[in-house]
mmCIF file of C-alpha atoms in Angstrom:
data_model
loop_
_atom_site.group_PDB
_atom_site.id
_atom_site.type_symbol
_atom_site.label_atom_id
_atom_site.label_comp_id
_atom_site.label_asym_id
_atom_site.label_seq_id
_atom_site.Cartn_x
_atom_site.Cartn_y
_atom_site.Cartn_z
ATOM 1 C CA MET V 27 5.754 -21.619 -15.065
ATOM 2 C CA ASP V 28 3.868 -21.885 -11.742
ATOM 3 C CA LYS V 29 5.868 -25.033 -10.895
ATOM 4 C CA ILE V 30 9.108 -23.182 -11.548
ATOM 5 C CA LEU V 31 8.025 -20.302 -9.297
ATOM 6 C CA LYS V 32 7.019 -22.676 -6.493
ATOM 7 C CA PHE V 33 10.324 -24.570 -6.816
ATOM 8 C CA SER V 34 12.236 -21.271 -6.639
ATOM 9 C CA PHE V 35 10.335 -20.318 -3.504
ATOM 10 C CA VAL V 36 11.201 -23.653 -1.858
ATOM 11 C CA LEU V 37 14.872 -23.046 -2.620
ATOM 12 C CA ILE V 38 14.620 -19.655 -0.951
ATOM 13 C CA LEU V 39 13.153 -21.320 2.141
ATOM 14 C CA LEU V 40 15.937 -23.893 2.260
ATOM 15 C CA ALA V 41 18.601 -21.250 1.721
ATOM 16 C CA SER V 42 17.386 -19.061 4.581
ATOM 17 C CA HIS V 43 19.566 -19.141 7.714
ATOM 18 C CA VAL V 44 17.750 -16.589 9.857
ATOM 19 C CA ASN V 45 15.657 -17.754 12.781
ATOM 20 C CA GLY V 46 12.022 -16.629 13.051
ATOM 21 C CA GLN V 47 12.700 -14.985 16.414
ATOM 22 C CA SER V 48 16.400 -14.270 16.687
ATOM 23 C CA ASN V 49 18.158 -15.613 19.771
ATOM 24 C CA LEU V 50 14.960 -17.322 21.018
ATOM 25 C CA LEU V 51 16.706 -20.516 22.160
ATOM 26 C CA ASN V 52 19.734 -18.785 23.661
ATOM 27 C CA ALA V 53 18.047 -15.827 25.361
ATOM 28 C CA LYS V 54 18.708 -15.450 29.092
ATOM 29 C CA THR V 55 15.917 -12.897 29.528
ATOM 30 C CA PRO V 56 12.742 -12.168 27.522
ATOM 31 C CA GLN V 57 14.274 -8.841 26.477
ATOM 32 C CA GLN V 58 16.971 -10.693 24.530
ATOM 33 C CA ILE V 59 14.411 -12.456 22.305
ATOM 34 C CA GLY V 60 14.404 -10.949 18.828
ATOM 35 C CA VAL V 61 17.764 -9.222 19.367
ATOM 36 C CA LYS V 62 20.482 -10.537 17.096
ATOM 37 C CA SER V 63 23.920 -11.190 18.482
ATOM 38 C CA ASP V 64 27.005 -9.609 16.947
ATOM 39 C CA ASP V 65 27.892 -12.895 15.255
ATOM 40 C CA GLN V 66 24.421 -13.158 13.736
ATOM 41 C CA LYS V 67 24.634 -9.624 12.395
ATOM 42 C CA LYS V 68 28.076 -10.368 10.962
ATOM 43 C CA TYR V 69 26.969 -13.420 8.989
ATOM 44 C CA ASP V 70 23.489 -12.270 8.004
ATOM 45 C CA ASN V 71 22.941 -12.158 4.257
ATOM 46 C CA THR V 72 21.023 -8.893 4.179
ATOM 47 C CA LYS V 73 21.773 -7.817 0.610
ATOM 48 C CA PRO V 74 19.235 -8.589 -2.102
ATOM 49 C CA LEU V 75 20.288 -10.691 -5.044
ATOM 50 C CA GLU V 76 21.148 -8.138 -7.705
ATOM 51 C CA TYR V 77 19.253 -8.103 -10.968
ATOM 52 C CA GLY V 78 21.319 -9.249 -13.904
ATOM 53 C CA TYR V 79 21.863 -6.917 -16.822
ATOM 54 C CA ILE V 80 19.340 -7.462 -19.624
ATOM 55 C CA ASP V 81 20.244 -6.173 -23.054
ATOM 56 C CA ASP V 82 17.246 -4.837 -24.970
ATOM 57 C CA ARG V 83 18.316 -6.953 -27.948
ATOM 58 C CA ASP V 84 17.836 -10.108 -25.861
ATOM 59 C CA VAL V 85 14.206 -9.280 -25.064
ATOM 60 C CA MET V 86 12.131 -10.947 -27.753
ATOM 61 C CA PHE V 87 8.801 -10.214 -26.085
ATOM 62 C CA GLY V 88 7.683 -7.833 -23.360
ATOM 63 C CA LYS V 89 4.428 -6.783 -21.730
ATOM 64 C CA LYS V 90 3.878 -4.420 -18.819
ATOM 65 C CA VAL V 91 0.939 -5.230 -16.528
ATOM 66 C CA TRP V 92 -0.671 -3.739 -13.432
ATOM 67 C CA GLU V 93 -1.975 -6.165 -10.790
ATOM 68 C CA THR V 94 -3.894 -6.090 -7.511
ATOM 69 C CA ILE V 95 -2.821 -8.169 -4.509
ATOM 70 C CA ASP V 96 -6.004 -8.627 -2.463
ATOM 71 C CA LEU V 97 -5.117 -8.867 1.221
ATOM 72 C CA ASN V 98 -8.334 -10.765 2.002
ATOM 73 C CA GLU V 99 -6.868 -13.861 0.321
ATOM 74 C CA ARG V 100 -5.160 -16.287 2.666
ATOM 75 C CA ILE V 101 -2.040 -16.685 0.533
ATOM 76 C CA ASN V 102 -1.481 -12.917 0.798
ATOM 77 C CA PHE V 103 -1.752 -12.778 4.613
ATOM 78 C CA PRO V 104 2.061 -12.550 5.086
ATOM 79 C CA LEU V 105 1.882 -9.145 3.371
ATOM 80 C CA TYR V 106 -0.926 -7.957 5.685
ATOM 81 C CA TYR V 107 -0.033 -9.210 9.156
ATOM 82 C CA PRO V 108 0.989 -8.465 11.852
ATOM 83 C CA LEU V 109 -1.406 -5.573 12.495
ATOM 84 C CA THR V 110 0.755 -4.565 15.459
ATOM 85 C CA SER V 111 4.509 -5.059 15.805
ATOM 86 C CA LYS V 112 5.548 -8.506 17.045
ATOM 87 C CA LEU V 113 9.148 -8.497 18.299
ATOM 88 C CA ASP V 114 11.171 -8.377 15.062
ATOM 89 C CA ARG V 115 8.151 -8.685 12.728
ATOM 90 C CA LEU V 116 6.411 -5.844 10.897
ATOM 91 C CA SER V 117 3.731 -5.752 8.239
ATOM 92 C CA LEU V 118 4.732 -4.743 4.725
ATOM 93 C CA PHE V 119 2.891 -1.435 5.125
ATOM 94 C CA GLU V 120 4.856 -0.577 8.290
ATOM 95 C CA VAL V 121 8.103 -1.290 6.453
ATOM 96 C CA LEU V 122 7.059 1.009 3.597
ATOM 97 C CA ARG V 123 5.921 3.729 6.002
ATOM 98 C CA GLN V 124 9.164 3.621 7.962
ATOM 99 C CA TYR V 125 11.107 3.808 4.697
ATOM 100 C CA VAL V 126 9.183 6.926 3.664
ATOM 101 C CA ASN V 127 9.338 8.586 7.093
ATOM 102 C CA ASN V 128 13.053 7.957 7.593
ATOM 103 C CA SER V 129 14.235 8.859 4.090
ATOM 104 C CA PRO V 130 15.456 12.375 3.231
ATOM 105 C CA GLU V 131 13.329 14.623 1.035
ATOM 106 C CA ASP V 132 15.565 14.327 -2.054
ATOM 107 C CA LYS V 133 15.454 10.519 -1.924
ATOM 108 C CA ILE V 134 11.673 10.560 -1.553
ATOM 109 C CA LYS V 135 11.273 12.696 -4.666
ATOM 110 C CA ASN V 136 13.496 10.346 -6.660
ATOM 111 C CA PHE V 137 11.677 7.118 -5.813
ATOM 112 C CA VAL V 138 8.164 7.904 -4.490
ATOM 113 C CA PHE V 139 5.379 9.157 -6.754
ATOM 114 C CA GLU V 140 1.710 10.084 -6.666
ATOM 115 C CA GLY V 141 -0.715 7.165 -6.593
ATOM 116 C CA ASN V 142 -2.441 8.279 -9.808
ATOM 117 C CA ASP V 143 0.900 8.578 -11.628
ATOM 118 C CA ASP V 144 1.639 5.225 -13.247
ATOM 119 C CA TYR V 145 4.610 6.546 -15.229
ATOM 120 C CA PHE V 146 6.676 8.191 -12.466
ATOM 121 C CA LYS V 147 6.335 11.785 -13.639
ATOM 122 C CA LEU V 148 4.849 13.299 -10.444
ATOM 123 C CA PRO V 149 7.173 12.949 -7.434
ATOM 124 C CA ILE V 150 5.467 13.440 -4.090
ATOM 125 C CA GLY V 151 6.829 15.476 -1.191
ATOM 126 C CA LYS V 152 7.274 14.208 2.339
ATOM 127 C CA LYS V 153 4.601 16.520 3.796
ATOM 128 C CA ASP V 154 2.050 15.323 1.237
ATOM 129 C CA ILE V 155 2.791 11.699 2.125
ATOM 130 C CA GLU V 156 2.438 12.442 5.845
ATOM 131 C CA LYS V 157 -1.045 13.836 5.193
ATOM 132 C CA LYS V 158 -1.963 10.536 3.561
ATOM 133 C CA PHE V 159 -0.768 8.719 6.699
ATOM 134 C CA LYS V 160 -2.152 11.044 9.372
ATOM 135 C CA ASP V 161 -4.364 14.116 9.247
ATOM 136 C CA ARG V 162 -6.921 16.046 11.224
ATOM 137 C CA GLY V 163 -9.438 18.788 10.637
ATOM 138 C CA LEU V 164 -11.736 21.058 12.591
ATOM 139 C CA VAL V 165 -15.492 20.675 12.418
ATOM 140 C CA ASP V 166 -17.296 23.575 10.748
ATOM 141 C CA GLY V 167 -17.693 26.543 13.080
ATOM 142 C CA VAL V 168 -14.911 25.518 15.479
ATOM 143 C CA LEU V 169 -12.305 27.653 13.699
ATOM 144 C CA ASP V 170 -14.295 30.810 14.483
ATOM 145 C CA THR V 171 -14.476 29.788 18.138
ATOM 146 C CA ILE V 172 -10.710 29.184 18.291
ATOM 147 C CA ASN V 173 -9.919 32.536 16.671
ATOM 148 C CA GLU V 174 -12.246 34.280 19.097
ATOM 149 C CA LYS V 175 -11.056 32.617 22.316
ATOM 150 C CA TYR V 176 -7.538 31.263 21.847
ATOM 151 C CA ASN V 177 -5.937 32.762 18.742
ATOM 152 C CA PRO V 178 -5.054 36.444 19.266
ATOM 153 C CA LYS V 179 -2.561 36.402 16.374
ATOM 154 C CA LYS V 180 -5.192 34.917 14.010
ATOM 155 C CA LEU V 181 -2.844 32.185 12.825
ATOM 156 C CA ASN V 182 -3.820 30.500 9.555
ATOM 157 C CA PRO V 183 -4.771 26.801 9.454
ATOM 158 C CA GLY V 184 -2.089 24.586 7.953
ATOM 159 C CA THR V 185 0.857 26.487 9.455
ATOM 160 C CA LEU V 186 3.178 24.978 12.061
ATOM 161 C CA ASP V 187 2.193 27.594 14.662
ATOM 162 C CA PHE V 188 -1.505 26.855 14.155
ATOM 163 C CA ASP V 189 -0.892 23.105 14.451
ATOM 164 C CA LEU V 190 0.998 23.744 17.681
ATOM 165 C CA LEU V 191 -1.917 25.815 18.973
ATOM 166 C CA ILE V 192 -4.355 22.982 18.200
ATOM 167 C CA ASP V 193 -2.030 20.446 19.908
ATOM 168 C CA ASN V 194 -1.981 22.572 23.068
ATOM 169 C CA LEU V 195 -5.750 23.024 23.066
ATOM 170 C CA ILE V 196 -6.252 19.276 22.733
ATOM 171 C CA LYS V 197 -3.783 18.545 25.559
ATOM 172 C CA GLU V 198 -5.487 21.123 27.793
ATOM 173 C CA LYS V 199 -8.851 19.549 26.870
ATOM 174 C CA LYS V 200 -10.182 22.845 25.559
ATOM 175 C CA LEU V 201 -11.162 21.046 22.362
ATOM 176 C CA SER V 202 -13.456 18.032 22.636
ATOM 177 C CA ARG V 203 -13.462 15.019 20.306
ATOM 178 C CA LYS V 204 -16.686 16.376 18.795
ATOM 179 C CA GLN V 205 -14.913 19.527 17.608
ATOM 180 C CA PHE V 206 -12.183 17.927 15.500
ATOM 181 C CA VAL V 207 -11.590 14.827 13.421
ATOM 182 C CA GLU V 208 -8.267 12.948 13.514
ATOM 183 C CA VAL V 209 -7.412 9.928 11.376
ATOM 184 C CA GLU V 210 -4.248 7.801 11.147
ATOM 185 C CA ILE V 211 -3.792 5.057 8.564
ATOM 186 C CA GLU V 212 -2.665 1.760 10.063
ATOM 187 C CA SER V 213 -1.858 -1.673 8.682
ATOM 188 C CA ARG V 214 -5.459 -2.821 9.201
ATOM 189 C CA ASP V 215 -6.645 -0.050 6.821
ATOM 190 C CA ILE V 216 -4.684 -1.385 3.840
ATOM 191 C CA LYS V 217 -7.095 -3.230 1.546
ATOM 192 C CA SER V 218 -4.695 -4.352 -1.172
ATOM 193 C CA TYR V 219 -1.413 -3.627 -2.935
ATOM 194 C CA ALA V 220 -1.074 -2.491 -6.509
ATOM 195 C CA ILE V 221 2.031 -3.616 -8.360
ATOM 196 C CA GLN V 222 3.539 -2.801 -11.729
ATOM 197 C CA GLY V 223 5.625 -5.456 -13.411
ATOM 198 C CA TYR V 224 7.156 -6.418 -16.721
ATOM 199 C CA TRP V 225 6.962 -9.887 -18.281
ATOM 200 C CA TYR V 226 9.677 -10.515 -20.855
ATOM 201 C CA PHE V 227 11.133 -13.418 -22.816
ATOM 202 C CA ASP V 228 14.911 -13.592 -22.515
ATOM 203 C CA LYS V 229 16.235 -15.303 -25.634
ATOM 204 C CA ARG V 230 19.629 -16.015 -24.031
ATOM 205 C CA LEU V 231 17.979 -18.057 -21.287
ATOM 206 C CA ALA V 232 15.025 -19.095 -23.473
ATOM 207 C CA GLU V 233 12.758 -18.278 -20.546
ATOM 208 C CA LEU V 234 9.803 -16.052 -19.718
ATOM 209 C CA LYS V 235 10.735 -13.929 -16.710
ATOM 210 C CA TYR V 236 9.149 -11.244 -14.532
ATOM 211 C CA ARG V 237 10.576 -8.013 -13.121
ATOM 212 C CA LEU V 238 8.731 -6.093 -10.397
ATOM 213 C CA VAL V 239 8.844 -2.360 -11.185
ATOM 214 C CA ALA V 240 6.765 -0.576 -8.519
ATOM 215 C CA ILE V 241 4.502 -1.245 -5.562
ATOM 216 C CA GLY V 242 1.852 0.884 -3.891
ATOM 217 C CA PRO V 243 -0.461 0.321 -0.880
ATOM 218 C CA ARG V 244 -4.165 0.884 -1.553
ATOM 219 C CA ALA V 245 -6.289 2.503 1.177
ATOM 220 C CA THR V 246 -8.362 5.604 1.823
ATOM 221 C CA PRO V 247 -5.907 8.475 2.500
ATOM 222 C CA ALA V 248 -6.166 10.073 5.941
ATOM 223 C CA ASP V 249 -6.924 13.547 4.536
ATOM 224 C CA VAL V 250 -9.781 12.134 2.434
ATOM 225 C CA LYS V 251 -11.163 10.299 5.472
ATOM 226 C CA VAL V 252 -11.011 13.493 7.518
ATOM 227 C CA ASN V 253 -12.928 15.493 4.907
ATOM 228 C CA ALA V 254 -15.541 12.743 4.569
ATOM 229 C CA GLU V 255 -16.023 12.572 8.337
ATOM 230 C CA LYS V 256 -16.303 16.365 8.591
ATOM 231 C CA ASN V 257 -18.925 16.401 5.839
ATOM 232 C CA LYS V 258 -20.894 13.621 7.535
ATOM 233 C CA LYS V 259 -20.916 15.546 10.814
ATOM 234 C CA LYS V 260 -22.032 18.684 8.957
ATOM 235 C CA ILE V 261 -24.896 16.767 7.308
ATOM 236 C CA GLN V 262 -26.023 15.455 10.704
ATOM 237 C CA ALA V 263 -25.757 18.879 12.348
ATOM 238 C CA ASP V 264 -27.685 20.589 9.532
ATOM 239 C CA ALA V 265 -30.448 17.987 9.739
ATOM 240 C CA LYS V 266 -30.777 18.402 13.508
ATOM 241 C CA GLN V 267 -30.712 22.193 13.220
ATOM 242 C CA LYS V 268 -33.474 22.121 10.607
ATOM 243 C CA ALA V 269 -35.651 19.969 12.840
ATOM 244 C CA LYS V 270 -34.956 22.320 15.767
ATOM 245 C CA ASP V 271 -35.870 25.409 13.713
ATOM 246 C CA ASP V 272 -39.154 23.753 12.809
ATOM 247 C CA GLY V 273 -40.204 23.555 16.426
ATOM 248 C CA GLU V 274 -38.254 20.634 17.917
ATOM 249 C CA ARG V 275 -40.024 18.216 15.630
ATOM 250 C CA GLN V 276 -38.649 14.787 14.810
ATOM 251 C CA MET V 277 -37.117 14.244 11.388
ATOM 252 C CA THR V 278 -39.474 12.686 8.898
ATOM 253 C CA GLN V 279 -38.649 9.331 7.384
ATOM 254 C CA GLN V 280 -37.874 11.007 4.049
ATOM 255 C CA GLU V 281 -35.490 13.503 5.672
ATOM 256 C CA ASP V 282 -33.761 10.689 7.526
ATOM 257 C CA GLU V 283 -33.380 8.690 4.292
ATOM 258 C CA ASP V 284 -31.975 11.768 2.514
ATOM 259 C CA MET V 285 -29.447 12.264 5.318
ATOM 260 C CA GLN V 286 -28.389 8.613 5.234
ATOM 261 C CA LYS V 287 -28.048 8.778 1.449
ATOM 262 C CA ALA V 288 -25.856 11.886 1.651
ATOM 263 C CA MET V 289 -23.649 10.208 4.256
ATOM 264 C CA ALA V 290 -23.393 7.083 2.103
ATOM 265 C CA ASN V 291 -22.208 9.264 -0.786
ATOM 266 C CA GLU V 292 -19.431 10.589 1.448
ATOM 267 C CA ASP V 293 -18.350 7.001 2.172
ATOM 268 C CA LYS V 294 -18.397 6.237 -1.561
ATOM 269 C CA ASN V 295 -16.231 9.274 -2.301
ATOM 270 C CA SER V 296 -13.634 7.968 0.159
ATOM 271 C CA GLU V 297 -13.089 4.585 -1.482
ATOM 272 C CA PRO V 298 -9.550 3.122 -1.293
ATOM 273 C CA THR V 299 -6.990 4.477 -3.741
ATOM 274 C CA ILE V 300 -3.271 3.942 -4.277
ATOM 275 C CA LEU V 301 -1.572 6.101 -1.642
ATOM 276 C CA PHE V 302 1.708 6.337 -3.572
ATOM 277 C CA TRP V 303 3.986 4.371 -5.880
ATOM 278 C CA ILE V 304 7.446 3.304 -4.705
ATOM 279 C CA TYR V 305 9.969 2.390 -7.363
ATOM 280 C CA TYR V 306 10.697 -1.177 -6.293
ATOM 281 C CA PRO V 307 14.471 -1.468 -6.970
ATOM 282 C CA SER V 308 15.033 1.459 -4.574
ATOM 283 C CA ILE V 309 13.504 -0.371 -1.617
ATOM 284 C CA ARG V 310 14.803 -3.917 -2.117
ATOM 285 C CA SER V 311 17.604 -3.552 0.441
ATOM 286 C CA VAL V 312 15.072 -2.448 3.077
ATOM 287 C CA LEU V 313 12.640 -5.275 2.334
ATOM 288 C CA LYS V 314 15.487 -7.789 2.404
ATOM 289 C CA LYS V 315 16.134 -7.016 6.088
ATOM 290 C CA GLN V 316 12.540 -7.518 7.192
ATOM 291 C CA ASN V 317 11.049 -11.004 7.472
ATOM 292 C CA SER V 318 7.486 -12.052 6.809
ATOM 293 C CA PHE V 319 5.815 -15.020 8.490
ATOM 294 C CA ASN V 320 6.462 -18.492 7.108
ATOM 295 C CA ASP V 321 3.419 -20.631 7.912
ATOM 296 C CA ARG V 322 5.263 -23.873 7.131
ATOM 297 C CA ASN V 323 8.359 -23.308 9.237
ATOM 298 C CA SER V 324 8.685 -20.362 11.605
ATOM 299 C CA SER V 325 12.434 -21.008 12.054
ATOM 300 C CA LYS V 326 12.992 -20.222 8.360
ATOM 301 C CA PRO V 327 11.139 -16.972 7.632
ATOM 302 C CA VAL V 328 11.181 -15.370 4.202
ATOM 303 C CA ASN V 329 12.040 -11.709 3.819
ATOM 304 C CA PHE V 330 9.674 -9.467 1.880
ATOM 305 C CA ASP V 331 12.022 -9.021 -1.059
ATOM 306 C CA ASP V 332 12.354 -12.766 -1.692
ATOM 307 C CA LEU V 333 8.612 -13.215 -1.237
ATOM 308 C CA LEU V 334 7.726 -10.520 -3.785
ATOM 309 C CA VAL V 335 10.452 -11.282 -6.318
ATOM 310 C CA SER V 336 9.520 -14.975 -6.328
ATOM 311 C CA ARG V 337 5.846 -13.984 -6.740
ATOM 312 C CA HIS V 338 4.701 -16.043 -3.773
ATOM 313 C CA PHE V 339 1.341 -14.269 -3.715
ATOM 314 C CA ASN V 340 -1.852 -14.213 -5.713
ATOM 315 C CA ALA V 341 -2.605 -11.203 -7.888
ATOM 316 C CA VAL V 342 -5.194 -10.255 -10.484
ATOM 317 C CA ILE V 343 -4.344 -8.170 -13.542
ATOM 318 C CA TYR V 344 -6.411 -4.996 -13.742
ATOM 319 C CA ARG V 345 -4.544 -3.287 -16.560
ATOM 320 C CA GLU V 346 -2.088 -3.979 -19.364
ATOM 321 C CA GLU V 347 -0.234 -1.649 -21.652
ATOM 322 C CA ASN V 348 -2.279 -1.202 -24.826
ATOM 323 C CA VAL V 349 -2.904 1.142 -27.720
ATOM 324 C CA ASN V 350 -5.921 2.698 -25.961
ATOM 325 C CA ASP V 351 -3.813 4.854 -23.612
ATOM 326 C CA ASP V 352 -3.199 1.818 -21.399
ATOM 327 C CA ARG V 353 -6.842 1.798 -20.331
ATOM 328 C CA SER V 354 -7.776 -0.536 -17.478
ATOM 329 C CA ILE V 355 -9.980 -3.592 -17.815
ATOM 330 C CA ALA V 356 -12.738 -1.867 -15.824
ATOM 331 C CA ASP V 357 -12.927 0.847 -18.503
ATOM 332 C CA TYR V 358 -14.005 -1.526 -21.252
ATOM 333 C CA LYS V 359 -15.623 -4.181 -19.042
ATOM 334 C CA PRO V 360 -17.630 -1.978 -16.667
ATOM 335 C CA ASN V 361 -20.144 -3.087 -14.045
ATOM 336 C CA ASN V 362 -19.384 -6.786 -14.382
ATOM 337 C CA ALA V 363 -16.827 -8.263 -12.001
ATOM 338 C CA LEU V 364 -16.969 -11.714 -13.612
ATOM 339 C CA ASP V 365 -16.182 -10.329 -17.082
ATOM 340 C CA GLN V 366 -13.290 -8.358 -15.598
ATOM 341 C CA LEU V 367 -11.885 -11.478 -13.934
ATOM 342 C CA LEU V 368 -12.209 -13.498 -17.144
ATOM 343 C CA GLU V 369 -10.492 -10.726 -19.087
ATOM 344 C CA ALA V 370 -7.651 -10.684 -16.552
ATOM 345 C CA GLU V 371 -7.213 -14.425 -17.040
ATOM 346 C CA ARG V 372 -7.222 -13.945 -20.823
ATOM 347 C CA VAL V 373 -4.388 -11.411 -20.550
ATOM 348 C CA LYS V 374 -2.438 -13.785 -18.299
ATOM 349 C CA GLU V 375 -2.883 -16.704 -20.690
ATOM 350 C CA LYS V 376 -1.848 -14.529 -23.631
ATOM 351 C CA ILE V 377 1.486 -13.871 -21.912
ATOM 352 C CA ARG V 378 1.971 -17.533 -20.997
ATOM 353 C CA ASP V 379 1.091 -18.715 -24.482
ATOM 354 C CA TYR V 380 3.939 -16.691 -25.937
ATOM 355 C CA GLU V 381 6.497 -18.770 -24.060
ATOM 356 C CA HIS V 382 4.635 -21.959 -24.927
ATOM 357 C CA ASP V 383 4.523 -21.059 -28.632
ATOM 358 C CA MET V 384 8.279 -20.512 -28.695
ATOM 359 C CA TRP V 385 8.710 -24.301 -28.470
ATOM 360 C CA ASN V 386 6.222 -25.148 -31.227
ATOM 361 C CA TYR V 387 7.576 -25.768 -34.717
#
């Protein structure tokens, strides 16, 4: 099956007719590089290949799995880079973020769901997603100072007027960087991608096939990072205040270790999670228009949709649908990464063996 996938990917490369940097050889000025001409736009094949209709009666076997695409692996680098925009190239995360930011609220609620909702029952609003991308918070005690000096109307935090007040105070430099925490999630903060997919055996084609169902970036949400940073600053301030109250003494080694331990717990509580799930068929047309980097031939880049649909990446199964409420591998193989990896391989082989056994008599 791996050979078939690799062969399919090669065909995609050969079939691509879009240059890596559009108009690079014909540009008269540097500004024209990456800008497609009218003729190029006219003949671009920017529509994804539509999924064929699959009758449930033709599916002899099916298994839904959840996988992790680790962005530290070299084969997965095209999904991670570039960390900053390069002419007509964007990272996969930037494409997803632009899709979310530019889509209307009703479309978001139809196709974007909470990261802990694997069954698409909890749609997420645009404001909630924005807080996962970018957020800020005031350090303890600063709110009282703002209300006393700059907030005669006593506006409540979280309202548009209060946010505008904070923006003005920051611009006028009446709030220092020590008084607030601001975090924005960027491409470099994405640790991995979680994907949901369905393996099925099509009896008409006599072939085991895969259909990508949903994709979600995994990182620490901005609002969680803000709260963790605020708590860490509070722990440091409380420790210094305690030492000051005790007569300007230095913190003891035990107190310093306790403070470091408390701060480490804050870091642990802000471990990466799935920011949101995007129903994959809804975003295929967007991914089709954005190219990833082709390490073998930069004049024939591969768009993100072709790359993902052809499974030109490495992923590890962390969950399969099962009778135990679809529990993850980590739930019944805890505290042992090797056992979890071996179990993931066992699940993968179980799916492959089904196709293999179809040809045994």
